[in-house]
CSV table of C-alpha atoms in Angstrom, one decimal:
chain,number,residue,atom,x,y,z
A,1,MET,CA,9.6,16.9,-152.9
A,2,GLU,CA,6.9,15.1,-150.9
A,3,GLU,CA,4.7,17.3,-148.9
A,4,ASP,CA,4.7,16.9,-145.1
A,5,ARG,CA,1.2,16.2,-143.9
A,6,PHE,CA,0.0,15.5,-140.4
A,7,GLU,CA,-3.6,14.7,-139.4
A,8,LEU,CA,-5.0,15.5,-136.0
A,9,ALA,CA,-8.1,13.3,-135.5
A,10,PRO,CA,-10.4,13.5,-132.4
A,11,SER,CA,-10.2,10.6,-129.9
A,12,PRO,CA,-13.5,8.6,-130.0
A,13,ALA,CA,-13.4,8.1,-126.2
A,14,ARG,CA,-12.9,11.8,-125.5
A,15,ARG,CA,-15.7,12.7,-127.9
A,16,VAL,CA,-18.1,10.3,-126.2
A,17,PHE,CA,-17.1,11.4,-122.7
A,18,GLY,CA,-17.6,15.1,-123.7
A,19,LEU,CA,-21.0,14.4,-125.2
A,20,LEU,CA,-22.2,12.4,-122.2
A,21,THR,CA,-21.0,14.9,-119.5
A,22,GLN,CA,-22.3,17.9,-121.4
A,23,GLY,CA,-25.6,16.2,-122.2
A,24,LEU,CA,-26.0,14.9,-118.6
A,25,LEU,CA,-25.4,18.4,-117.3
A,26,GLY,CA,-28.1,19.7,-119.6
A,27,LEU,CA,-30.6,17.0,-118.6
A,28,ILE,CA,-29.9,17.5,-114.9
A,29,LEU,CA,-30.5,21.3,-115.2
A,30,LEU,CA,-33.7,20.8,-117.1
A,31,TRP,CA,-34.9,18.2,-114.6
A,32,ILE,CA,-34.2,20.4,-111.6
A,33,GLY,CA,-35.9,23.4,-113.4
A,34,MET,CA,-39.0,21.3,-114.1
A,35,ALA,CA,-39.3,18.7,-111.3
A,36,HIS,CA,-38.1,20.9,-108.4
A,37,PRO,CA,-38.3,24.4,-109.7
A,38,PRO,CA,-37.2,27.3,-107.4
A,39,GLU,CA,-40.0,29.7,-106.5
A,40,ALA,CA,-38.2,32.6,-108.1
A,41,LEU,CA,-39.1,32.9,-111.7
A,42,GLY,CA,-35.7,34.2,-112.6
A,43,TRP,CA,-33.9,31.1,-111.2
A,44,ARG,CA,-36.3,28.8,-112.9
A,45,ALA,CA,-35.6,30.5,-116.3
A,46,PHE,CA,-31.9,30.4,-115.6
A,47,LEU,CA,-32.0,26.6,-114.9
A,48,LEU,CA,-34.1,25.9,-118.0
A,49,GLY,CA,-32.1,28.2,-120.2
A,50,SER,CA,-28.8,26.8,-119.0
A,51,GLY,CA,-30.0,23.2,-119.5
A,52,ALA,CA,-31.1,24.0,-123.1
A,53,VAL,CA,-27.8,25.7,-123.8
A,54,ALA,CA,-25.8,22.7,-122.4
A,55,LEU,CA,-27.8,20.3,-124.6
A,56,VAL,CA,-27.2,22.5,-127.7
A,57,LEU,CA,-23.5,22.7,-126.9
A,58,ALA,CA,-23.3,18.9,-126.4
A,59,ILE,CA,-24.8,18.3,-129.9
A,60,ARG,CA,-22.6,21.0,-131.5
A,61,GLY,CA,-19.5,19.6,-129.8
A,62,TRP,CA,-20.3,16.1,-131.1
A,63,THR,CA,-20.7,17.3,-134.7
A,64,GLY,CA,-17.9,19.7,-134.5
A,65,SER,CA,-15.4,17.3,-133.1
A,66,ALA,CA,-16.0,14.8,-135.9
A,67,VAL,CA,-13.8,16.9,-138.2
A,68,SER,CA,-10.0,16.2,-138.3
A,69,LEU,CA,-7.4,18.9,-138.6
A,70,VAL,CA,-4.7,18.7,-141.3
A,71,LEU,CA,-1.3,20.3,-141.1
A,72,SER,CA,0.3,20.8,-144.5
A,73,GLU,CA,3.0,23.2,-145.9
A,74,LYS,CA,0.2,25.8,-146.2
A,75,GLY,CA,-0.7,25.7,-142.5
A,76,LEU,CA,-3.4,24.3,-140.3
A,77,PHE,CA,-6.8,23.5,-142.0
A,78,GLN,CA,-9.8,21.4,-141.3
A,79,ALA,CA,-10.1,18.2,-143.4
A,80,ASP,CA,-12.8,19.9,-145.4
A,81,GLY,CA,-10.4,22.8,-146.3
A,82,THR,CA,-11.6,25.4,-143.9
A,83,PRO,CA,-8.6,27.5,-142.8
A,84,VAL,CA,-7.7,27.5,-139.1
A,85,ALA,CA,-4.3,29.1,-139.2
A,86,PRO,CA,-2.5,29.6,-142.6
A,87,LEU,CA,1.3,29.4,-142.2
A,88,GLU,CA,1.9,32.9,-143.5
A,89,VAL,CA,0.0,34.5,-140.6
A,90,ILE,CA,1.4,32.3,-137.8
A,91,ASP,CA,3.7,34.2,-135.5
A,92,SER,CA,4.4,31.5,-132.8
A,93,ILE,CA,3.2,28.3,-131.2
A,94,ASP,CA,2.9,28.0,-127.4
A,95,ARG,CA,2.5,24.7,-125.4
A,96,ALA,CA,3.6,26.0,-122.0
A,97,LEU,CA,1.9,24.7,-118.9
A,98,PHE,CA,0.1,27.8,-117.8
A,99,THR,CA,-0.9,29.1,-121.3
A,100,PHE,CA,-4.6,29.6,-121.8
A,101,LYS,CA,-5.2,26.7,-124.2
A,102,PRO,CA,-7.5,23.7,-124.7
A,103,SER,CA,-6.9,20.5,-122.9
A,104,ASN,CA,-4.0,18.4,-124.5
A,105,GLY,CA,-3.6,21.3,-126.9
A,106,PHE,CA,-1.5,24.3,-127.9
A,107,LEU,CA,-1.9,27.9,-128.7
A,108,ILE,CA,-1.1,29.6,-132.0
A,109,ARG,CA,-0.4,33.3,-132.0
A,110,LEU,CA,-1.2,35.0,-135.3
A,111,LYS,CA,0.4,38.1,-136.9
A,112,GLU,CA,-3.0,39.5,-137.7
A,113,PRO,CA,-6.6,38.6,-136.6
A,114,LEU,CA,-8.5,36.2,-138.8
A,115,GLY,CA,-11.9,36.6,-137.2
A,116,ARG,CA,-13.7,34.6,-134.6
A,117,ALA,CA,-14.4,30.9,-135.2
A,118,TRP,CA,-15.2,28.0,-133.0
A,119,VAL,CA,-15.5,24.2,-133.5
A,120,PRO,CA,-16.3,22.9,-130.0
A,121,GLY,CA,-13.9,20.3,-128.8
A,122,MET,CA,-11.3,20.9,-131.6
A,123,TRP,CA,-10.3,24.5,-132.0
A,124,TRP,CA,-11.2,28.1,-131.4
A,125,ARG,CA,-10.0,31.4,-132.9
A,126,ILE,CA,-10.4,34.8,-131.1
A,127,GLY,CA,-8.5,37.8,-132.3
A,128,ARG,CA,-4.8,36.8,-132.8
A,129,ARG,CA,-5.0,33.6,-130.9
A,130,VAL,CA,-6.0,30.1,-132.0
A,131,GLY,CA,-6.5,27.3,-129.5
A,132,VAL,CA,-6.1,23.7,-130.8
A,133,GLY,CA,-7.0,20.6,-128.8
A,134,GLY,CA,-9.7,19.4,-126.5
A,135,VAL,CA,-10.9,16.0,-127.7
A,136,THR,CA,-7.6,15.2,-129.4
A,137,GLY,CA,-5.0,12.9,-128.0
A,138,GLY,CA,-2.1,14.5,-126.2
A,139,ALA,CA,0.7,12.6,-128.1
A,140,GLU,CA,-0.8,13.4,-131.5
A,141,THR,CA,-1.3,17.1,-130.6
A,142,LYS,CA,2.3,17.4,-129.4
A,143,ILE,CA,3.5,16.0,-132.7
A,144,VAL,CA,1.4,18.5,-134.7
A,145,ALA,CA,2.5,21.4,-132.5
A,146,ASP,CA,6.2,20.4,-132.9
A,147,ALA,CA,5.9,20.0,-136.6
A,148,LEU,CA,4.1,23.4,-136.9
A,149,SER,CA,6.8,25.0,-134.8
A,150,ALA,CA,9.5,23.6,-137.1
A,151,MET,CA,7.6,24.8,-140.2
A,152,VAL,CA,7.4,28.4,-138.7
A,153,ALA,CA,11.1,28.3,-137.8
A,154,ARG,CA,12.0,27.1,-141.3
A,155,ARG,CA,9.8,29.8,-142.9
A,156,ASP,CA,11.6,32.5,-140.8
A,157,LEU,CA,15.1,31.4,-141.7
A,158,PRO,CA,17.1,34.0,-143.5
A,159,VAL,CA,17.5,33.3,-147.2
A,160,GLU,CA,21.1,32.9,-148.2
């Protein structure tokens, strides 16, 4: 039997837009903190620190969003083999409108926590929740979410 395999790749346009907006925010905060610093030392430190953090997150988001996600019969993994949500620990998939999830993404609820992990722009895992999406295209993400829902439903069918 041929293995079902879906790949969720980041959208190049979304990656560039994310890098530019996050990087621009960092540069603006640093510029304000140095060129027009507030008199209070605390605010100056806040502006410079926030600008540096924004630049670091822009770089981390760029490198992190270069990795594709792969859905196979074993679950959801990064293309390099890093587990995101193995099928045996997935409880449900949620794509509802008001669910706390990434943009164009979906939420996976796990049966047990797998530890915290975060790849900016692609996925995050906190406790028993995994958010997938961000710089991914909406149509591709919907296909992966539907395929994963079908796999979980198939797994949970009673054996006759």
